PDB file of C-alpha atoms in Angstrom:
ATOM      1  CA  UNK A 555       0.000   0.000   0.000  1.00  0.00           C
ATOM      2  CA  UNK A 556       2.817   2.400   0.822  1.00  0.00           C
ATOM      3  CA  UNK A 557       4.486   1.850  -2.551  1.00  0.00           C
ATOM      4  CA  UNK A 558       1.108   2.032  -4.286  1.00  0.00           C
ATOM      5  CA  UNK A 559       0.328   5.412  -2.730  1.00  0.00           C
ATOM      6  CA  UNK A 560       3.674   6.835  -3.829  1.00  0.00           C
ATOM      7  CA  UNK A 561       3.198   5.406  -7.335  1.00  0.00           C
ATOM      8  CA  UNK A 562      -0.232   7.073  -7.443  1.00  0.00           C
ATOM      9  CA  UNK A 563       1.366  10.401  -6.526  1.00  0.00           C
ATOM     10  CA  UNK A 564       3.787  10.099  -9.455  1.00  0.00           C
ATOM     11  CA  UNK A 565       0.911   9.097 -11.754  1.00  0.00           C
ATOM     12  CA  UNK A 566      -1.144  12.121 -10.691  1.00  0.00           C
ATOM     13  CA  UNK A 567       1.877  14.320 -11.354  1.00  0.00           C
ATOM     14  CA  UNK A 568       1.965  12.976 -14.935  1.00  0.00           C
ATOM     15  CA  UNK A 569      -1.719  13.648 -15.672  1.00  0.00           C
ATOM     16  CA  UNK A 570      -1.128  17.238 -16.914  1.00  0.00           C
ATOM     17  CA  UNK A 571       1.531  15.888 -19.277  1.00  0.00           C
ATOM     18  CA  UNK A 572      -0.950  13.354 -20.610  1.00  0.00           C
ATOM     19  CA  UNK A 573      -3.563  16.083 -21.105  1.00  0.00           C
ATOM     20  CA  UNK A 574      -1.080  18.232 -22.981  1.00  0.00           C
ATOM     21  CA  UNK A 575      -0.200  15.319 -25.232  1.00  0.00           C
ATOM     22  CA  UNK A 576      -3.839  14.629 -26.131  1.00  0.00           C
ATOM     23  CA  UNK A 577      -4.340  18.306 -26.946  1.00  0.00           C
ATOM     24  CA  UNK A 578      -1.461  18.041 -29.390  1.00  0.00           C
ATOM     25  CA  UNK A 579      -3.044  14.996 -31.026  1.00  0.00           C
ATOM     26  CA  UNK A 580      -6.351  16.849 -31.448  1.00  0.00           C
ATOM     27  CA  UNK A 581      -4.530  19.725 -33.116  1.00  0.00           C
ATOM     28  CA  UNK A 582      -2.640  17.190 -35.267  1.00  0.00           C
ATOM     29  CA  UNK A 583       0.654  18.364 -33.810  1.00  0.00           C
ATOM     30  CA  UNK A 584       1.962  14.817 -33.802  1.00  0.00           C
ATOM     31  CA  UNK A 585       5.626  15.733 -33.667  1.00  0.00           C
ATOM     32  CA  UNK A 586       5.215  17.866 -30.555  1.00  0.00           C
ATOM     33  CA  UNK A 587       2.964  15.177 -29.035  1.00  0.00           C
ATOM     34  CA  UNK A 588       5.837  12.700 -29.308  1.00  0.00           C
ATOM     35  CA  UNK A 589       8.114  15.183 -27.545  1.00  0.00           C
ATOM     36  CA  UNK A 590       5.570  15.574 -24.762  1.00  0.00           C
ATOM     37  CA  UNK A 591       5.262  11.786 -24.512  1.00  0.00           C
ATOM     38  CA  UNK A 592       9.016  11.435 -24.100  1.00  0.00           C
ATOM     39  CA  UNK A 593       8.954  14.148 -21.418  1.00  0.00           C
ATOM     40  CA  UNK A 594       6.283  12.231 -19.516  1.00  0.00           C
ATOM     41  CA  UNK A 595       8.304   9.026 -19.598  1.00  0.00           C
ATOM     42  CA  UNK A 596      11.410  10.922 -18.550  1.00  0.00           C
ATOM     43  CA  UNK A 597       9.812  12.596 -15.553  1.00  0.00           C
ATOM     44  CA  UNK A 598       7.955   9.450 -14.559  1.00  0.00           C
ATOM     45  CA  UNK A 599      11.354   7.783 -14.438  1.00  0.00           C
ATOM     46  CA  UNK A 600      12.953  10.709 -12.596  1.00  0.00           C
ATOM     47  CA  UNK A 601      10.335  10.850  -9.841  1.00  0.00           C
ATOM     48  CA  UNK A 602       9.731   7.112  -9.676  1.00  0.00           C
ATOM     49  CA  UNK A 603      13.403   6.177  -9.352  1.00  0.00           C
ATOM     50  CA  UNK A 604      14.063   8.711  -6.605  1.00  0.00           C
ATOM     51  CA  UNK A 605      11.101   7.518  -4.555  1.00  0.00           C
ATOM     52  CA  UNK A 606      11.995   3.866  -5.147  1.00  0.00           C
ATOM     53  CA  UNK A 607      15.553   4.380  -3.948  1.00  0.00           C
ATOM     54  CA  UNK A 608      14.401   6.522  -1.021  1.00  0.00           C
ATOM     55  CA  UNK A 609      11.963   3.856   0.197  1.00  0.00           C
ATOM     56  CA  UNK A 610      14.571   1.110  -0.203  1.00  0.00           C
ATOM     57  CA  UNK A 611      17.230   2.979   1.787  1.00  0.00           C
ATOM     58  CA  UNK A 612      14.882   4.431   4.397  1.00  0.00           C
ATOM     59  CA  UNK A 613      12.797   1.281   4.757  1.00  0.00           C
ATOM     60  CA  UNK A 614      13.639   0.846   8.447  1.00  0.00           C
ATOM     61  CA  UNK A 615      12.419   4.348   9.336  1.00  0.00           C
ATOM     62  CA  UNK A 616       9.253   3.929   7.290  1.00  0.00           C
ATOM     63  CA  UNK A 617       8.577   0.550   8.873  1.00  0.00           C
ATOM     64  CA  UNK A 618       9.030   2.074  12.329  1.00  0.00           C
ATOM     65  CA  UNK A 619       6.222   4.518  11.535  1.00  0.00           C
ATOM     66  CA  UNK A 620       3.920   2.112   9.689  1.00  0.00           C
ATOM     67  CA  UNK A 621       4.192  -0.989  11.849  1.00  0.00           C
ATOM     68  CA  UNK A 622       6.511  -0.790  14.894  1.00  0.00           C
ATOM     69  CA  UNK A 623       5.638  -4.308  16.087  1.00  0.00           C
ATOM     70  CA  UNK A 624       6.602  -5.925  12.783  1.00  0.00           C
ATOM     71  CA  UNK A 625       9.254  -3.415  11.735  1.00  0.00           C
ATOM     72  CA  UNK A 626      11.793  -6.029  10.695  1.00  0.00           C
ATOM     73  CA  UNK A 627       9.411  -7.806   8.314  1.00  0.00           C
ATOM     74  CA  UNK A 628       7.965  -4.560   6.948  1.00  0.00           C
ATOM     75  CA  UNK A 629      11.484  -3.281   6.269  1.00  0.00           C
ATOM     76  CA  UNK A 630      12.165  -6.335   4.096  1.00  0.00           C
ATOM     77  CA  UNK A 631       8.858  -5.864   2.286  1.00  0.00           C
ATOM     78  CA  UNK A 632       9.574  -2.200   1.561  1.00  0.00           C
ATOM     79  CA  UNK A 633      13.129  -2.844   0.443  1.00  0.00           C
ATOM     80  CA  UNK A 634      12.062  -5.714  -1.784  1.00  0.00           C
ATOM     81  CA  UNK A 635       9.098  -3.937  -3.339  1.00  0.00           C
ATOM     82  CA  UNK A 636      10.305  -0.346  -3.595  1.00  0.00           C
ATOM     83  CA  UNK A 637      10.982  -0.646  -7.333  1.00  0.00           C
ATOM     84  CA  UNK A 638       7.225  -1.084  -7.793  1.00  0.00           C
ATOM     85  CA  UNK A 639       6.860   2.691  -7.409  1.00  0.00           C
ATOM     86  CA  UNK A 640       8.677   3.503 -10.642  1.00  0.00           C
ATOM     87  CA  UNK A 641       7.349   0.463 -12.506  1.00  0.00           C
ATOM     88  CA  UNK A 642       3.710   1.055 -11.536  1.00  0.00           C
ATOM     89  CA  UNK A 643       3.833   4.767 -12.363  1.00  0.00           C
ATOM     90  CA  UNK A 644       5.323   4.177 -15.820  1.00  0.00           C
ATOM     91  CA  UNK A 645       2.925   1.278 -16.464  1.00  0.00           C
ATOM     92  CA  UNK A 646      -0.055   3.491 -15.644  1.00  0.00           C
ATOM     93  CA  UNK A 647       1.282   6.179 -17.976  1.00  0.00           C
ATOM     94  CA  UNK A 648       1.729   3.772 -20.888  1.00  0.00           C
ATOM     95  CA  UNK A 649      -1.595   2.007 -20.322  1.00  0.00           C
ATOM     96  CA  UNK A 650      -3.539   5.259 -20.097  1.00  0.00           C
ATOM     97  CA  UNK A 651      -2.038   6.345 -23.412  1.00  0.00           C
ATOM     98  CA  UNK A 652      -2.858   3.046 -25.126  1.00  0.00           C
ATOM     99  CA  UNK A 653      -6.377   2.905 -23.698  1.00  0.00           C
ATOM    100  CA  UNK A 654      -7.117   6.498 -24.722  1.00  0.00           C
ATOM    101  CA  UNK A 655      -5.993   5.709 -28.258  1.00  0.00           C
ATOM    102  CA  UNK A 656      -8.361   2.730 -28.387  1.00  0.00           C
ATOM    103  CA  UNK A 657      -5.611   0.104 -28.261  1.00  0.00           C
ATOM    104  CA  UNK A 658      -7.326  -2.348 -25.927  1.00  0.00           C
ATOM    105  CA  UNK A 659      -5.679  -5.561 -27.109  1.00  0.00           C
ATOM    106  CA  UNK A 660      -2.109  -4.397 -26.328  1.00  0.00           C
ATOM    107  CA  UNK A 661      -3.298  -3.407 -22.848  1.00  0.00           C
ATOM    108  CA  UNK A 662      -4.917  -6.830 -22.418  1.00  0.00           C
ATOM    109  CA  UNK A 663      -1.763  -8.628 -23.567  1.00  0.00           C
ATOM    110  CA  UNK A 664       0.414  -6.619 -21.178  1.00  0.00           C
ATOM    111  CA  UNK A 665      -1.979  -7.205 -18.262  1.00  0.00           C
ATOM    112  CA  UNK A 666      -2.222 -10.947 -18.946  1.00  0.00           C
ATOM    113  CA  UNK A 667       1.561 -11.205 -19.163  1.00  0.00           C
ATOM    114  CA  UNK A 668       1.875  -9.460 -15.803  1.00  0.00           C
ATOM    115  CA  UNK A 669      -0.713 -11.732 -14.164  1.00  0.00           C
ATOM    116  CA  UNK A 670       0.892 -14.902 -15.498  1.00  0.00           C
ATOM    117  CA  UNK A 671       4.334 -13.762 -14.327  1.00  0.00           C
ATOM    118  CA  UNK A 672       2.990 -13.000 -10.846  1.00  0.00           C
ATOM    119  CA  UNK A 673       1.204 -16.340 -10.475  1.00  0.00           C
ATOM    120  CA  UNK A 674       4.166 -18.389 -11.709  1.00  0.00           C
ATOM    121  CA  UNK A 675       6.670 -16.587  -9.494  1.00  0.00           C
ATOM    122  CA  UNK A 676       4.521 -16.903  -6.375  1.00  0.00           C
ATOM    123  CA  UNK A 677       3.733 -20.556  -7.033  1.00  0.00           C
ATOM    124  CA  UNK A 678       7.420 -21.406  -7.418  1.00  0.00           C
ATOM    125  CA  UNK A 679       8.833 -19.343  -4.551  1.00  0.00           C
ATOM    126  CA  UNK A 680       6.170 -19.186  -1.820  1.00  0.00           C
ATOM    127  CA  UNK A 681       7.462 -22.335  -0.131  1.00  0.00           C
ATOM    128  CA  UNK A 682      10.997 -20.909   0.008  1.00  0.00           C
ATOM    129  CA  UNK A 683      10.666 -17.226   0.968  1.00  0.00           C
ATOM    130  CA  UNK A 684       7.125 -17.037   2.358  1.00  0.00           C
ATOM    131  CA  UNK A 685       5.359 -13.685   2.249  1.00  0.00           C
ATOM    132  CA  UNK A 686       8.221 -12.085   0.342  1.00  0.00           C
ATOM    133  CA  UNK A 687       7.192 -14.185  -2.657  1.00  0.00           C
ATOM    134  CA  UNK A 688       4.177 -11.901  -3.102  1.00  0.00           C
ATOM    135  CA  UNK A 689       6.429  -8.859  -3.106  1.00  0.00           C
ATOM    136  CA  UNK A 690       8.886 -10.285  -5.614  1.00  0.00           C
ATOM    137  CA  UNK A 691       6.027 -11.746  -7.631  1.00  0.00           C
ATOM    138  CA  UNK A 692       4.452  -8.306  -7.813  1.00  0.00           C
ATOM    139  CA  UNK A 693       7.808  -6.907  -8.857  1.00  0.00           C
ATOM    140  CA  UNK A 694       8.092  -9.486 -11.630  1.00  0.00           C
ATOM    141  CA  UNK A 695       4.543  -8.809 -12.809  1.00  0.00           C
ATOM    142  CA  UNK A 696       5.032  -5.042 -12.728  1.00  0.00           C
ATOM    143  CA  UNK A 697       8.258  -5.386 -14.715  1.00  0.00           C
ATOM    144  CA  UNK A 698       6.523  -7.400 -17.434  1.00  0.00           C
ATOM    145  CA  UNK A 699       3.598  -4.971 -17.489  1.00  0.00           C
ATOM    146  CA  UNK A 700       5.871  -1.934 -17.750  1.00  0.00           C
ATOM    147  CA  UNK A 701       8.074  -3.418 -20.483  1.00  0.00           C
ATOM    148  CA  UNK A 702       5.214  -4.713 -22.644  1.00  0.00           C
ATOM    149  CA  UNK A 703       3.076  -1.585 -22.261  1.00  0.00           C
ATOM    150  CA  UNK A 704       6.119   0.587 -22.933  1.00  0.00           C
ATOM    151  CA  UNK A 705       7.028  -1.312 -26.100  1.00  0.00           C
ATOM    152  CA  UNK A 706       3.451  -1.044 -27.380  1.00  0.00           C
ATOM    153  CA  UNK A 707       3.271   2.677 -26.553  1.00  0.00           C
ATOM    154  CA  UNK A 708       6.565   3.510 -28.235  1.00  0.00           C
ATOM    155  CA  UNK A 709       5.621   1.508 -31.316  1.00  0.00           C
ATOM    156  CA  UNK A 710       2.218   3.145 -31.476  1.00  0.00           C
ATOM    157  CA  UNK A 711       3.772   6.621 -31.489  1.00  0.00           C
ATOM    158  CA  UNK A 712       6.719   5.500 -33.614  1.00  0.00           C
ATOM    159  CA  UNK A 713       9.222   6.990 -31.200  1.00  0.00           C
ATOM    160  CA  UNK A 714      12.722   5.756 -30.445  1.00  0.00           C
ATOM    161  CA  UNK A 715      13.488   5.830 -26.705  1.00  0.00           C
ATOM    162  CA  UNK A 716      16.354   7.959 -25.450  1.00  0.00           C
ATOM    163  CA  UNK A 717      17.990   5.272 -23.333  1.00  0.00           C
ATOM    164  CA  UNK A 718      20.750   7.443 -21.913  1.00  0.00           C
ATOM    165  CA  UNK A 719      18.793  10.578 -21.033  1.00  0.00           C
ATOM    166  CA  UNK A 720      15.509   8.957 -20.068  1.00  0.00           C
ATOM    167  CA  UNK A 721      16.683   5.883 -18.185  1.00  0.00           C
ATOM    168  CA  UNK A 722      20.434   5.629 -17.515  1.00  0.00           C
ATOM    169  CA  UNK A 723      21.094   9.126 -16.119  1.00  0.00           C
ATOM    170  CA  UNK A 724      18.068   9.155 -13.748  1.00  0.00           C
ATOM    171  CA  UNK A 725      19.030   5.696 -12.456  1.00  0.00           C
ATOM    172  CA  UNK A 726      22.597   6.853 -11.803  1.00  0.00           C
ATOM    173  CA  UNK A 727      21.480  10.076 -10.141  1.00  0.00           C
ATOM    174  CA  UNK A 728      18.966   8.172  -8.001  1.00  0.00           C
ATOM    175  CA  UNK A 729      21.727   5.774  -6.939  1.00  0.00           C
ATOM    176  CA  UNK A 730      23.877   8.720  -5.849  1.00  0.00           C
ATOM    177  CA  UNK A 731      20.899  10.163  -3.960  1.00  0.00           C
ATOM    178  CA  UNK A 732      20.509   6.794  -2.265  1.00  0.00           C
ATOM    179  CA  UNK A 733      24.090   7.017  -0.980  1.00  0.00           C
ATOM    180  CA  UNK A 734      23.300  10.462   0.427  1.00  0.00           C
ATOM    181  CA  UNK A 735      20.215   9.029   2.145  1.00  0.00           C
ATOM    182  CA  UNK A 736      22.274   6.211   3.608  1.00  0.00           C
ATOM    183  CA  UNK A 737      24.869   8.626   4.991  1.00  0.00           C
ATOM    184  CA  UNK A 738      22.262  10.967   6.470  1.00  0.00           C
ATOM    185  CA  UNK A 739      20.370   8.047   7.994  1.00  0.00           C
ATOM    186  CA  UNK A 740      23.452   6.852   9.823  1.00  0.00           C
ATOM    187  CA  UNK A 741      24.315  10.344  11.063  1.00  0.00           C
ATOM    188  CA  UNK A 742      20.832  11.462  12.097  1.00  0.00           C
ATOM    189  CA  UNK A 743      19.360   8.243  13.482  1.00  0.00           C
ATOM    190  CA  UNK A 744      21.364   8.516  16.706  1.00  0.00           C
ATOM    191  CA  UNK A 745      19.668  11.723  17.862  1.00  0.00           C
ATOM    192  CA  UNK A 746      16.466  12.161  15.784  1.00  0.00           C
ATOM    193  CA  UNK A 747      13.262  10.158  15.542  1.00  0.00           C
ATOM    194  CA  UNK A 748      12.210   8.236  12.446  1.00  0.00           C
ATOM    195  CA  UNK A 749       9.852  10.926  11.147  1.00  0.00           C
ATOM    196  CA  UNK A 750      12.423  13.701  11.515  1.00  0.00           C
ATOM    197  CA  UNK A 751      15.084  11.563   9.832  1.00  0.00           C
ATOM    198  CA  UNK A 752      12.744  10.881   6.909  1.00  0.00           C
ATOM    199  CA  UNK A 753      11.821  14.532   6.430  1.00  0.00           C
ATOM    200  CA  UNK A 754      15.384  15.863   6.627  1.00  0.00           C
ATOM    201  CA  UNK A 755      16.774  13.124   4.423  1.00  0.00           C
ATOM    202  CA  UNK A 756      14.041  13.549   1.819  1.00  0.00           C
ATOM    203  CA  UNK A 757      14.586  17.320   1.632  1.00  0.00           C
ATOM    204  CA  UNK A 758      18.385  17.189   1.419  1.00  0.00           C
ATOM    205  CA  UNK A 759      18.639  14.192  -0.926  1.00  0.00           C
ATOM    206  CA  UNK A 760      15.839  15.545  -3.122  1.00  0.00           C
ATOM    207  CA  UNK A 761      17.507  18.947  -3.478  1.00  0.00           C
ATOM    208  CA  UNK A 762      20.845  17.352  -4.375  1.00  0.00           C
ATOM    209  CA  UNK A 763      19.138  14.957  -6.786  1.00  0.00           C
ATOM    210  CA  UNK A 764      17.409  17.700  -8.783  1.00  0.00           C
ATOM    211  CA  UNK A 765      20.522  19.848  -8.746  1.00  0.00           C
ATOM    212  CA  UNK A 766      22.560  16.951 -10.111  1.00  0.00           C
ATOM    213  CA  UNK A 767      20.046  16.348 -12.919  1.00  0.00           C
ATOM    214  CA  UNK A 768      20.176  20.015 -13.884  1.00  0.00           C
ATOM    215  CA  UNK A 769      23.971  20.139 -13.814  1.00  0.00           C
ATOM    216  CA  UNK A 770      24.122  16.986 -15.929  1.00  0.00           C
ATOM    217  CA  UNK A 771      21.752  18.743 -18.356  1.00  0.00           C
ATOM    218  CA  UNK A 772      19.411  15.799 -18.129  1.00  0.00           C
ATOM    219  CA  UNK A 773      16.408  18.128 -18.020  1.00  0.00           C
ATOM    220  CA  UNK A 774      15.809  20.039 -21.222  1.00  0.00           C
ATOM    221  CA  UNK A 775      14.386  23.522 -21.206  1.00  0.00           C
ATOM    222  CA  UNK A 776      11.530  22.543 -23.522  1.00  0.00           C
ATOM    223  CA  UNK A 777      10.467  19.819 -21.100  1.00  0.00           C
ATOM    224  CA  UNK A 778       9.860  22.394 -18.386  1.00  0.00           C
ATOM    225  CA  UNK A 779       6.998  23.815 -20.439  1.00  0.00           C
ATOM    226  CA  UNK A 780       4.904  20.654 -20.128  1.00  0.00           C
ATOM    227  CA  UNK A 781       5.456  19.477 -16.554  1.00  0.00           C
ATOM    228  CA  UNK A 782       4.079  20.773 -13.245  1.00  0.00           C
ATOM    229  CA  UNK A 783       6.706  22.753 -11.351  1.00  0.00           C
ATOM    230  CA  UNK A 784       8.592  23.512 -14.532  1.00  0.00           C
ATOM    231  CA  UNK A 785       8.917  27.201 -13.695  1.00  0.00           C
ATOM    232  CA  UNK A 786      10.628  26.487 -10.385  1.00  0.00           C
ATOM    233  CA  UNK A 787      13.077  24.146 -12.080  1.00  0.00           C
ATOM    234  CA  UNK A 788      13.689  26.753 -14.770  1.00  0.00           C
ATOM    235  CA  UNK A 789      14.535  29.320 -12.080  1.00  0.00           C
ATOM    236  CA  UNK A 790      16.914  26.870 -10.420  1.00  0.00           C
ATOM    237  CA  UNK A 791      18.469  26.086 -13.784  1.00  0.00           C
ATOM    238  CA  UNK A 792      19.032  29.758 -14.439  1.00  0.00           C
ATOM    239  CA  UNK A 793      20.705  30.185 -11.042  1.00  0.00           C
ATOM    240  CA  UNK A 794      23.007  27.288 -11.892  1.00  0.00           C
ATOM    241  CA  UNK A 795      23.533  28.771 -15.381  1.00  0.00           C
ATOM    242  CA  UNK A 796      22.285  25.598 -17.022  1.00  0.00           C
ATOM    243  CA  UNK A 797      19.749  27.352 -19.260  1.00  0.00           C
TER     244      UNK A 797
END
């Protein structure tokens, strides 16, 4: 549920991008619609990866707030399933696009593939790892859903993915942010409570994460026109002399 709520937040953040893309299709501005689509995938990856890494690293503090009595088990569940945040958000983005374009069969194929993957994984592993099999099974199903829906969406729009800018750089930056979270967790946990550690770590790591993406020029100026909060990022980019 915790990962699902965070994935929903990322999905809601992408709704304005989706609306902008459909407006472009109605105006027959197909080229700009593809650019907007790429921006949505990019920022879904940017937000989803940061939250996934944050939950994985700060799982113990989150578990302490969510379920103190079973904190050890909940920590394992959060760490094992944190990648669901990015995968679920991107899957929802791709599926909404396909469904809105009337492509129901690709959505059905992707959903069936995800269900089959989940059932097979759980059936094979539940006797070995117990309740964690549901987490890893969900991760396997979400991975299949995201990959299949993504392939269908990209083919439908006839767009070539920007592997480096859209996927590799955000993953690397999120990994670096995870190291910052780990360091802050070790320093702050000795004299602050779990909630305070989470808030401080999220603020500091998030600020460094976005600054790193801007300095790496991973965020293009034209993308800021189609995403919520683009003006604030543009101001930060100007202060850093990126734009």
